[in-house]
Short mmCIF file of C-alpha atoms and ligand atoms in Angstrom, two decimals:
data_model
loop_
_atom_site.label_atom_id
_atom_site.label_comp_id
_atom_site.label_asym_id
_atom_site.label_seq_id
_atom_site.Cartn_x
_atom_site.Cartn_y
_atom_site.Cartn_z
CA UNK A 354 82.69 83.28 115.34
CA UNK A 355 85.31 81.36 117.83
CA UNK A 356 88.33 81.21 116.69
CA UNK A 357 89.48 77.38 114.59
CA UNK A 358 92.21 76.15 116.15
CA UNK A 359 94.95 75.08 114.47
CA UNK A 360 97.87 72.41 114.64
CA UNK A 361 100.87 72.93 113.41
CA UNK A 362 104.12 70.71 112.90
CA UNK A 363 107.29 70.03 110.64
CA UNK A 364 108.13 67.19 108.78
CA UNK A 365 111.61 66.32 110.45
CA UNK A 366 112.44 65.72 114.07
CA UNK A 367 116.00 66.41 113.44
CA UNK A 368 117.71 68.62 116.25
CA UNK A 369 118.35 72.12 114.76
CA UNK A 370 115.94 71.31 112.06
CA UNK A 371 115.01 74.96 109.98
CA UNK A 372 111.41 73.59 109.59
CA UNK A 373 111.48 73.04 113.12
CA UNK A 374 112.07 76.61 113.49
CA UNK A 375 109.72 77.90 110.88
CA UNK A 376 107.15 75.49 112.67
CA UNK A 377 108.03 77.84 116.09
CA UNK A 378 107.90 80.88 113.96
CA UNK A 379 104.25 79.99 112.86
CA UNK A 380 103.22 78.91 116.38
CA UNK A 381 104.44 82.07 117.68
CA UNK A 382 102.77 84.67 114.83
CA UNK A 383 99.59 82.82 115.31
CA UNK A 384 99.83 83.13 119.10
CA UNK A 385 99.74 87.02 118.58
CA UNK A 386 96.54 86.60 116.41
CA UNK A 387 95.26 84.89 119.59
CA UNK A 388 94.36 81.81 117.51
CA UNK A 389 94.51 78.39 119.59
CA UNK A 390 97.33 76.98 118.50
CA UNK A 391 98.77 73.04 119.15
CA UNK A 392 102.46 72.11 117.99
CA UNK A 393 103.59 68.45 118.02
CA UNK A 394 107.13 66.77 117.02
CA UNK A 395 106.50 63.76 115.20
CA UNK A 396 109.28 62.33 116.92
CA UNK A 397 106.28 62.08 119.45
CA UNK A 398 104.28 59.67 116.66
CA UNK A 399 107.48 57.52 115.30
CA UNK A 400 105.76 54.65 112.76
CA UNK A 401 107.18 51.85 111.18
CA UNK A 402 107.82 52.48 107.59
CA UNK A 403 104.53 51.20 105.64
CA UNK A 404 104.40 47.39 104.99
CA UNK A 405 100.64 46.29 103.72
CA UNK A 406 101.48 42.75 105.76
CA UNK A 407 102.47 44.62 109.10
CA UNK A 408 98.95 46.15 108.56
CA UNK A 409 97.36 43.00 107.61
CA UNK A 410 98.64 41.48 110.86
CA UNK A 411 98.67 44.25 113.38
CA UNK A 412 96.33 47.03 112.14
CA UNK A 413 97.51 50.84 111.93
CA UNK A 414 100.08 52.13 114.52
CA UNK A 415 98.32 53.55 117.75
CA UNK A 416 100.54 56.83 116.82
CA UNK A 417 99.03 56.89 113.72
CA UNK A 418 95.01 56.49 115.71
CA UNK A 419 96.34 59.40 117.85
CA UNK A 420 97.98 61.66 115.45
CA UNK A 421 94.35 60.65 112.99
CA UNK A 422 92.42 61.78 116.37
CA UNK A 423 94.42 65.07 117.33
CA UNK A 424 93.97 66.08 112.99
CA UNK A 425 90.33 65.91 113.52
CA UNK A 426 90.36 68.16 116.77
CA UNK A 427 91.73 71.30 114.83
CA UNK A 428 90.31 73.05 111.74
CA UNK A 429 93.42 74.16 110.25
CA UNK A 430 97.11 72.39 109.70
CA UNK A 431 100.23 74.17 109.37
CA UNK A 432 103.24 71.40 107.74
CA UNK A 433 106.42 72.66 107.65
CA UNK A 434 107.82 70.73 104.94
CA UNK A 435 111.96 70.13 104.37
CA UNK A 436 112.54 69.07 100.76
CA UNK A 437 114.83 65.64 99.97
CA UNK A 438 115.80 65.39 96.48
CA UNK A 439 112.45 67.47 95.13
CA UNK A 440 110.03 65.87 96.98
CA UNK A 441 108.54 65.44 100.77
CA UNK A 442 110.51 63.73 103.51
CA UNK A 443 109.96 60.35 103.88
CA UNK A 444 109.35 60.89 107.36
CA UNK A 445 106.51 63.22 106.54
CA UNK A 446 105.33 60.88 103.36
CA UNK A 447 105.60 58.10 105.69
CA UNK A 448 103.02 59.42 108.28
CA UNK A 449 100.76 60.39 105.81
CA UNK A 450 100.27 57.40 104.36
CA UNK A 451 99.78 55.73 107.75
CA UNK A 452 96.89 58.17 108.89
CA UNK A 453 95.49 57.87 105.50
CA UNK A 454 94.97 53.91 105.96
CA UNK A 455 92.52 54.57 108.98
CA UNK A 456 88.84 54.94 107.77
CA UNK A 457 86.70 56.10 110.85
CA UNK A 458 85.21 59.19 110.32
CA UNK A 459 85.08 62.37 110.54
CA UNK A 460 88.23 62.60 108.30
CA UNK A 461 91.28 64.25 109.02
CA UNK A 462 91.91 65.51 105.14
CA UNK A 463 88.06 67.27 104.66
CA UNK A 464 86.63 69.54 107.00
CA UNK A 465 89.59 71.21 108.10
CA UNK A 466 92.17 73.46 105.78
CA UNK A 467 95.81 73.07 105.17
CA UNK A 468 98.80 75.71 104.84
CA UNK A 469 101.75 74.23 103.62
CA UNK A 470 105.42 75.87 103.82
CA UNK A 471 109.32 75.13 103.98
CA UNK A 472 113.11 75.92 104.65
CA UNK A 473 115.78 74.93 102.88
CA UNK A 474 119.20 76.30 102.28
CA UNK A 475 118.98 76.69 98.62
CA UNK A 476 117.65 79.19 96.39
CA UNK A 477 114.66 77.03 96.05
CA UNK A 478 113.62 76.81 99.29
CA UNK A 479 112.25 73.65 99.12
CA UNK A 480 109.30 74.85 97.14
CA UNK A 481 109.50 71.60 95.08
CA UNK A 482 109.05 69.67 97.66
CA UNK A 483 106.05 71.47 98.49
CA UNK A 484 104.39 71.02 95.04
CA UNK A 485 104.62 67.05 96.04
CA UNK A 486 103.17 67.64 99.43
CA UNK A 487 100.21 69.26 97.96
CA UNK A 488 99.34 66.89 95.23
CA UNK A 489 99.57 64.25 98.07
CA UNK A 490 97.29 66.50 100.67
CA UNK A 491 94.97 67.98 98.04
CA UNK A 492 94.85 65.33 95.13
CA UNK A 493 95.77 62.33 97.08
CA UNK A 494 93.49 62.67 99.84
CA UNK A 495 90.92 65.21 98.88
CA UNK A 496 92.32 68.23 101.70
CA UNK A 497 91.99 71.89 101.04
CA UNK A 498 95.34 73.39 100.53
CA UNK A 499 95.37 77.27 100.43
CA UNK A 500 97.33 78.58 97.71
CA UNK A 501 99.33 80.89 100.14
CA UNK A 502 102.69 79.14 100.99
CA UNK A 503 105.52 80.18 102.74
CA UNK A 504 109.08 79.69 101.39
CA UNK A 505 112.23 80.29 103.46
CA UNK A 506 114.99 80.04 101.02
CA UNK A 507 118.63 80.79 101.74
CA UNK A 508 117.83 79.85 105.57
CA UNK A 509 121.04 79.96 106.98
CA UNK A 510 120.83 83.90 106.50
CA UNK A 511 117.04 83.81 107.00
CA UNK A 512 116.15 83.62 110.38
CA UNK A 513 116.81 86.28 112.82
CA UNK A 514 117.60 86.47 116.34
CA UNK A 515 114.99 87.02 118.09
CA UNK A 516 113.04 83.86 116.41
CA UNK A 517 111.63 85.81 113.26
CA UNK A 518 112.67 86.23 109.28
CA UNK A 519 115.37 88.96 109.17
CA UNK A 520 113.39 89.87 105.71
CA UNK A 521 110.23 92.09 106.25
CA UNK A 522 108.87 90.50 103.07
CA UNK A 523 109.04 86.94 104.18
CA UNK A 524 107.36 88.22 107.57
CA UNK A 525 104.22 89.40 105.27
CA UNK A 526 104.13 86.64 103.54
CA UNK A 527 103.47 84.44 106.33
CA UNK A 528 101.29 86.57 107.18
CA UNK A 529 99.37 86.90 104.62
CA UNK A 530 98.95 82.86 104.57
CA UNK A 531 98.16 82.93 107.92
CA UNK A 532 95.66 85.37 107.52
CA UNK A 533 93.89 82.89 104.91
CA UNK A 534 94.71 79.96 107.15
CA UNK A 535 92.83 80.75 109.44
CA UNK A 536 89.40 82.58 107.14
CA UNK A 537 89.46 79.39 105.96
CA UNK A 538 89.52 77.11 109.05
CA UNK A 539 87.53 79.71 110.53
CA UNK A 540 84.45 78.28 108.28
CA UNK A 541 84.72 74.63 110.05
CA UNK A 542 83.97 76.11 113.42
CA UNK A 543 81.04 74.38 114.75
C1 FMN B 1195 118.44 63.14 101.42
C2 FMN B 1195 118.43 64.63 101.34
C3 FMN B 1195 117.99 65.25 100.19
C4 FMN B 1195 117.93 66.64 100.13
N1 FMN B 1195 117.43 67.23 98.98
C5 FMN B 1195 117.26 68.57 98.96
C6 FMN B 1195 116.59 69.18 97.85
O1 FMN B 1195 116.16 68.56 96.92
N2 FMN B 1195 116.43 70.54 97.89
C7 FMN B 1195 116.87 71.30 98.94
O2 FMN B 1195 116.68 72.51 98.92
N3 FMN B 1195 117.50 70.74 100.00
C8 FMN B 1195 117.69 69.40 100.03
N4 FMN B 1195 118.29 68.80 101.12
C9 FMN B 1195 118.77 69.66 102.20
C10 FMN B 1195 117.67 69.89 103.24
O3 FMN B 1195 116.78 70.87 102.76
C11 FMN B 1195 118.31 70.34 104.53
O4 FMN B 1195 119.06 69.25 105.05
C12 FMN B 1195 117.31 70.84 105.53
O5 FMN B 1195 118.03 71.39 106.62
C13 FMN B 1195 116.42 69.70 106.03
O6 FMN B 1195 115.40 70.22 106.84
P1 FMN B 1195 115.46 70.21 108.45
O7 FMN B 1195 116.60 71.15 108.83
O8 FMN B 1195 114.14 70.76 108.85
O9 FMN B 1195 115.71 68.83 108.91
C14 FMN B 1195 118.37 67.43 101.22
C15 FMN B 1195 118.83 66.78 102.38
C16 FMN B 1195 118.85 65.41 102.44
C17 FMN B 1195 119.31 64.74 103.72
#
């Protein structure tokens, strides 16, 4: 079976963002599985913040048609996911909710599966913020999230040198959800 390809990006734009660099961490591990790989910035798809009446009289951002389009081309979705104040960034919450408002089909929630992970320089890691980001991915719109997550906390001592996790055990544990990443996009190869 071909390999899914998968696209991968981080929900702040911010330079020297830590989800940034997990996102390039990811990129890079699945690059050695030899898994086709696409990161984006969304600095590249900048939105207006929701208004219903903008929609009303303008229709859906053409970043928000293109990001919707470029979902739908990959099988699998990496989000690197920084946590504000327990919950998602409204950057990231703010895209979603715009490529959620566009119908056409095929559907860039189903058919595909999502891994889900963050940094943060707390001892939580941002892992509440993650718990939001899958009840919006799984319950809001229906997407597969894999269990698997993976959860840099303490970043400022996390990341080493040469672009990976000082920590062996945070190493297999992207791995591991990488691994499932992409046995599960693997099954919307067509
Ligand atoms: C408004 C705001 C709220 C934040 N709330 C949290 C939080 O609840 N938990 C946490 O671990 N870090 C929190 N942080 C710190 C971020 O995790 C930290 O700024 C992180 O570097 C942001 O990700 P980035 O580097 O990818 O931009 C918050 C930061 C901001 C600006």
């Amino acid at each position: 079976m071909a390999n899914p390809r998968i696209l991968v990006f981080a929900g702040s734009h911010r330079a020297g963002s830590i989800n940034t660099r997990l996102a390039g961490i990811v990129v890079k591990e699945l690059a050695m599985m030899d898994v086709p790989v696409t990161q984006i910035s969304l600095a590249d798809y900048p939105m207006p913040l929701y208004d219903g009446d903008l929609e009303a009289a303008s229709g859906q951002p053409e970043t928000a048609k293109a990001l919707h389009r470029l979902i739908t081309e990959h099988q699998g979705v990496f989000i690197a996911s920084p946590e504000y104040n327990a919950g998602m960034t409204g950057l990231l919450k703010n895209t979603i909710d715009w490529v959620s408002r566009i119908k056409t089909q095929p559907s860039p929630w189903k058919g595909r599966a999502y891994a889900i992970g963050a940094a943060s320089g707390g001892n939580l890691g941002g892992y509440r913020g993650l718990l939001q980001l899958r009840q919006t991915l799984g319950l809001g719109l229906g997407a597969t999230v894999i269990p698997e997550m993976t959860v840099v906390m303490r970043a400022g001592d996390a990341f080493a040198e040469h672009g990976g996790f000082k920590d062996e055990a945070m190493t297999n544990t992207m791995r591991t959800m990488l691994t499932r990443l992409v046995d599960e996009a693997a099954r919307y190869v067509r």
